[in-house]
Structure formats: structure tokens, C-alpha cells
Amino acid sequence: AQSVTQLGSHVSVSEGALVLLRCNYSSSVPPYLFWYVQYPNQGLQLLLKYTSAATLVKGINGFEAEFKKSETSFHLTKPSAHMSDAAEYFCAVTPRAGTALIFGKGTTLSVSS
Amino acid sequence: GAVVSQHPSWVICKSGTSVKIECRSLDFQATTMFWYRQFPKQSLMLMATSNEGSKATYEQGVEKDKFLINHASLTLSTLTVTSAHPEDSSFYICSARLRGERELSDTQYFGPGTRLTVL
């Protein structure tokens, strides 16, 4: 069975600081991994996805994530936080492309000035 | 491109009534759509997988007679919450599968969600 664990339900950073949101997965097969962002009362927007190509995946809004099989991790990073990055972030996994996603519990990112 | 809409964006209804939520893929055909439910401050939980022209596949614990799903066309899936009760109040989000030219490029695109409040 597939599962996703997001470490830290709430992360706070200062504007301009590094953003690191942690995600570990459990999968019996090579997974497809995703990061989504959700702003209040809105749906999910895809930030980036890993589909077994390059292990370092670049997404929108300056975010990137690195797939580390040895650590079963897919952490999301951004070098310099912006106030507009404040939102809920979800890591998700699926065993096959196009199938339903299994989501982590989410991490709320707060950015202070 | 790849826009998914939901209607309504929010709805308030009385207990015992039924509510229909529409999910549309605006600029692509989606043979598969997914319905998720999200409680406040929680993650998304898959309710059902909807395939065009066939019966939906429900996740364990989801009452198929209460949450009726219809996927009558390649661009529209509907979720009807029948005899709604306050505990059905939640944020319902759909996603549509965009088939890529290669399997690896398959991507789900999410609608903006529908907030249901049952009084």
C-alpha cells in the first residue's frame, strides 16, 4: 500500500528565507510523486511532479523537489520565501500515472515579513 | 489549458435535501474523474473514481447510495449528495485526468472545490 507522511503540520519562515517542506513516502513500486499547493477556499494547484525521469524536479513559482530513493523522500524547497507562498502544501503519491492520488495530511506554510 | 471547473462553488442546504455538484473539464476530454472530500484542516480523501460511461468505483466506507456519481460525458461528472445531513458538510473537490501522449505525462487537474454546508 502507498502512503505519504508530511513531517511538520506547520512551518514558519521569514520572507527571503529558505523553505523546506518534508515528505516521505511508502511504496512497493516506483511511485509517481506530486506536490500541490492550496490557497484558502480554493482547489489544488500542481507545483511539480516526479515521474521517474530526473530526480531533481523543478516546478512553478521557484519551487523544486528532489526524489531520493534511498531516503524515500521527496522534500519541497524554495531558496527564498515570498509572502505569497503562504498556503497549504500537500504531497501526494500514486503507483500508476493517471490513478487516484494518496495525499499527505498537508503542511501549512506561514511567511512573515 | 487544462482547466477544471466546479459548480456551485458553495452551497447551503437544509438537512434532508439533495445537492448536485458538477465537475467539468473545460478544454479537454476526461475519461476519468475523481471525487475527493476534505474536512477543515485535513487532507483530501478519495471518495470515488468516475469513468465515463460506466459505474463509479467507490472507496471503502463511502456510501454509494448517498453519494451518487454520474459521468455521462467526457467533460462532465456530477456528484449528488442525497438526503444531506450536517455531517456531510465538507469541501468537495473533483479532479480530471488529462491523458498525455505518454503514460508518464498523465496528470490530474483539480477543480476549485465546492463547499457544502448542511443546516
Coordinates of C-alpha atoms in Angstrom, one line a residue:
Chain A
A1 CA 0.0 0.0 0.0
Q2 CA 1.1 3.5 -0.7
S3 CA 1.3 6.2 1.9
V4 CA 2.7 9.7 2.4
T5 CA 4.0 11.3 5.6
Q6 CA 4.5 15.0 5.8
L7 CA 6.7 16.0 8.7
G8 CA 5.5 19.1 10.4
S9 CA 2.0 20.3 10.1
H10 CA 3.1 23.9 10.3
V11 CA 6.2 25.6 9.0
S12 CA 7.0 29.2 9.6
V13 CA 9.7 31.1 7.8
S14 CA 10.7 34.7 7.3
E15 CA 10.4 36.4 3.9
G16 CA 13.5 35.6 1.9
A17 CA 14.4 32.6 3.9
L18 CA 14.7 29.0 2.6
V19 CA 11.6 27.0 2.5
L20 CA 11.8 23.2 3.2
L21 CA 8.7 21.1 3.4
R22 CA 9.3 17.5 4.1
C23 CA 7.6 14.5 2.5
N24 CA 8.4 10.8 2.9
Y25 CA 6.6 8.1 1.0
S26 CA 6.0 4.4 1.3
S27 CA 5.6 2.5 -1.8
S28 CA 6.1 -1.1 -3.0
V29 CA 6.6 0.0 -6.6
P30 CA 8.3 3.0 -8.1
P31 CA 6.0 5.8 -7.3
Y32 CA 4.8 9.0 -9.0
L33 CA 5.1 11.8 -6.6
F34 CA 3.5 15.2 -6.6
W35 CA 3.4 18.5 -4.7
Y36 CA 0.2 20.6 -4.7
V37 CA -0.5 24.0 -3.2
Q38 CA -3.9 25.0 -1.9
Y39 CA -4.9 28.6 -1.1
P40 CA -7.8 29.2 1.3
N41 CA -11.1 28.0 -0.1
Q42 CA -9.6 27.1 -3.4
G43 CA -8.7 23.8 -5.2
L44 CA -5.3 22.4 -5.6
Q45 CA -2.7 23.7 -8.0
L46 CA 0.1 21.4 -9.2
L47 CA 3.5 22.6 -8.2
L48 CA 5.6 19.8 -9.6
K49 CA 5.6 16.1 -10.2
Y50 CA 8.1 13.2 -10.3
T51 CA 7.6 10.5 -12.9
S52 CA 10.9 8.6 -12.8
A53 CA 12.8 10.9 -15.1
A54 CA 15.2 13.4 -13.5
T55 CA 15.4 13.1 -9.7
L56 CA 15.5 16.9 -9.3
V57 CA 12.2 18.3 -10.4
K58 CA 11.7 22.0 -11.0
G59 CA 8.2 23.4 -10.6
I60 CA 6.3 26.6 -10.7
N61 CA 6.9 29.7 -8.6
G62 CA 10.5 28.8 -7.9
F63 CA 9.8 25.5 -6.1
E64 CA 11.8 22.3 -6.7
A65 CA 11.9 18.9 -5.1
E66 CA 14.4 16.1 -5.1
F67 CA 13.5 12.4 -5.3
K68 CA 15.8 10.4 -3.0
K69 CA 15.0 6.7 -3.3
S70 CA 17.4 5.7 -0.5
E71 CA 15.7 8.0 1.9
T72 CA 12.2 7.5 0.4
S73 CA 11.8 11.3 0.4
F74 CA 10.5 14.0 -1.9
H75 CA 11.1 17.2 0.0
L76 CA 10.0 20.5 -1.4
T77 CA 12.3 23.5 -1.3
K78 CA 12.4 27.1 -2.4
P79 CA 15.5 29.2 -1.9
S80 CA 13.7 32.4 -0.9
A81 CA 10.2 32.6 0.5
H82 CA 7.8 35.2 -0.6
M83 CA 4.7 36.3 1.3
S84 CA 2.5 34.9 -1.5
D85 CA 3.9 31.4 -0.8
A86 CA 1.8 31.3 2.4
A87 CA -0.6 28.4 1.8
E88 CA -1.3 24.7 2.5
Y89 CA 1.0 22.3 0.7
F90 CA 0.2 18.7 0.0
C91 CA 2.5 15.9 -1.0
A92 CA 0.8 13.0 -2.9
V93 CA 1.7 9.7 -4.3
T94 CA 0.2 7.3 -6.8
P95 CA 1.5 3.9 -8.1
R96 CA 0.5 4.5 -11.7
A97 CA 0.1 7.5 -13.8
G98 CA -3.5 8.7 -14.0
T99 CA -4.8 6.9 -10.9
A100 CA -6.2 8.4 -7.8
L101 CA -3.7 10.3 -5.6
I102 CA -3.0 9.5 -2.0
F103 CA -2.4 12.7 -0.1
G104 CA -0.3 13.5 3.0
K105 CA -2.0 15.5 5.8
G106 CA -0.6 18.7 4.5
T107 CA 1.8 21.4 5.8
T108 CA 0.7 25.0 6.4
L109 CA 3.4 27.4 5.4
S110 CA 3.4 30.8 7.0
V111 CA 5.7 33.6 5.8
S112 CA 6.4 36.6 8.0
S113 CA 7.9 39.9 6.9
Chain B
G1 CA -5.2 25.0 -20.7
A2 CA -6.4 22.0 -18.7
V3 CA -9.0 23.9 -16.6
V4 CA -11.5 22.1 -14.4
S5 CA -14.5 23.9 -13.1
Q6 CA -17.0 23.1 -10.4
H7 CA -20.4 24.4 -9.8
P8 CA -21.6 25.6 -7.4
S9 CA -18.6 27.0 -5.6
W10 CA -20.6 26.9 -2.3
V11 CA -24.0 25.8 -1.3
I12 CA -26.0 25.8 1.8
C13 CA -29.0 23.5 2.2
K14 CA -31.4 22.1 4.7
S15 CA -31.0 18.7 6.2
G16 CA -32.8 16.0 4.2
T17 CA -32.4 17.8 0.8
S18 CA -30.2 16.6 -2.1
V19 CA -27.5 18.7 -3.6
K20 CA -25.8 18.2 -7.0
I21 CA -22.3 19.3 -7.7
E22 CA -20.9 19.5 -11.2
C23 CA -17.4 19.0 -12.3
R24 CA -16.4 20.0 -15.8
S25 CA -13.2 19.7 -17.8
L26 CA -13.4 22.9 -19.9
D27 CA -10.7 22.4 -22.6
F28 CA -10.0 18.7 -22.6
Q29 CA -11.8 15.4 -22.5
A30 CA -11.5 13.4 -19.3
T31 CA -12.4 9.8 -19.4
T32 CA -11.6 9.6 -15.7
M33 CA -12.6 12.0 -12.9
F34 CA -12.0 11.6 -9.2
W35 CA -14.0 13.0 -6.3
Y36 CA -12.3 13.9 -3.1
R37 CA -13.6 15.2 0.2
Q38 CA -11.7 17.5 2.5
F39 CA -12.7 18.3 6.1
P40 CA -11.4 21.5 7.7
K41 CA -7.7 21.5 8.3
Q42 CA -7.4 18.0 6.9
S43 CA -6.2 16.3 3.8
L44 CA -8.1 15.1 0.8
M45 CA -9.7 11.7 0.9
L46 CA -10.7 9.9 -2.2
M47 CA -14.4 9.2 -2.4
A48 CA -14.8 7.6 -5.8
T49 CA -13.4 7.2 -9.3
S50 CA -15.7 8.1 -12.1
N51 CA -15.2 6.7 -15.6
E52 CA -17.2 8.0 -18.5
G53 CA -20.0 5.7 -19.5
S54 CA -19.6 3.3 -16.6
K55 CA -20.5 3.0 -12.9
A56 CA -18.3 4.8 -10.4
T57 CA -15.9 2.9 -8.2
Y58 CA -16.3 3.9 -4.6
E59 CA -13.7 3.8 -1.8
Q60 CA -14.4 1.7 1.2
G61 CA -16.6 3.4 3.6
V62 CA -18.3 5.7 1.1
E63 CA -22.0 5.1 0.7
K64 CA -22.7 4.8 -3.0
D65 CA -26.5 5.3 -2.4
K66 CA -25.8 8.5 -0.6
F67 CA -23.2 9.9 -2.9
L68 CA -24.4 9.4 -6.4
I69 CA -21.9 9.9 -9.2
N70 CA -22.7 10.2 -12.8
H71 CA -20.2 10.6 -15.6
A72 CA -22.4 11.0 -18.6
S73 CA -20.0 12.7 -21.0
L74 CA -16.3 13.2 -21.5
T75 CA -16.4 16.6 -19.9
L76 CA -18.9 16.3 -17.1
S77 CA -19.2 14.3 -13.9
T78 CA -21.7 15.1 -11.2
L79 CA -21.8 14.2 -7.5
T80 CA -25.2 14.2 -5.9
V81 CA -25.4 14.2 -2.1
T82 CA -28.7 12.7 -1.3
S83 CA -30.6 13.4 1.9
A84 CA -27.8 15.5 3.2
H85 CA -27.1 15.8 6.9
P86 CA -24.9 18.2 8.8
E87 CA -22.1 15.6 8.9
D88 CA -21.9 15.8 5.1
S89 CA -20.8 19.4 5.4
S90 CA -17.4 19.4 3.8
F91 CA -15.3 20.7 0.9
Y92 CA -15.8 18.5 -2.2
I93 CA -13.1 18.6 -4.8
C94 CA -13.0 16.9 -8.2
S95 CA -10.1 16.2 -10.5
A96 CA -10.0 15.2 -14.1
R97 CA -7.4 13.1 -15.7
L98 CA -5.7 14.5 -18.8
R99 CA -4.3 11.7 -20.9
G100 CA -0.8 12.5 -22.0
E101 CA 0.8 11.3 -25.2
R102 CA 2.8 9.0 -22.9
E103 CA 1.5 7.4 -19.8
L104 CA 4.1 9.3 -17.7
S105 CA 2.6 12.6 -18.8
D106 CA -0.8 11.8 -17.4
T107 CA -1.8 14.5 -15.0
Q108 CA -4.7 15.2 -12.8
Y109 CA -6.1 18.7 -12.7
F110 CA -8.2 19.8 -9.8
G111 CA -11.3 21.9 -9.7
P112 CA -11.7 24.8 -7.3
G113 CA -13.9 22.8 -4.9
T114 CA -17.4 23.1 -3.6
R115 CA -18.1 24.0 0.0
L116 CA -21.3 22.3 1.2
T117 CA -22.9 23.4 4.4
V118 CA -25.9 21.4 5.6
L119 CA -28.0 23.1 8.2

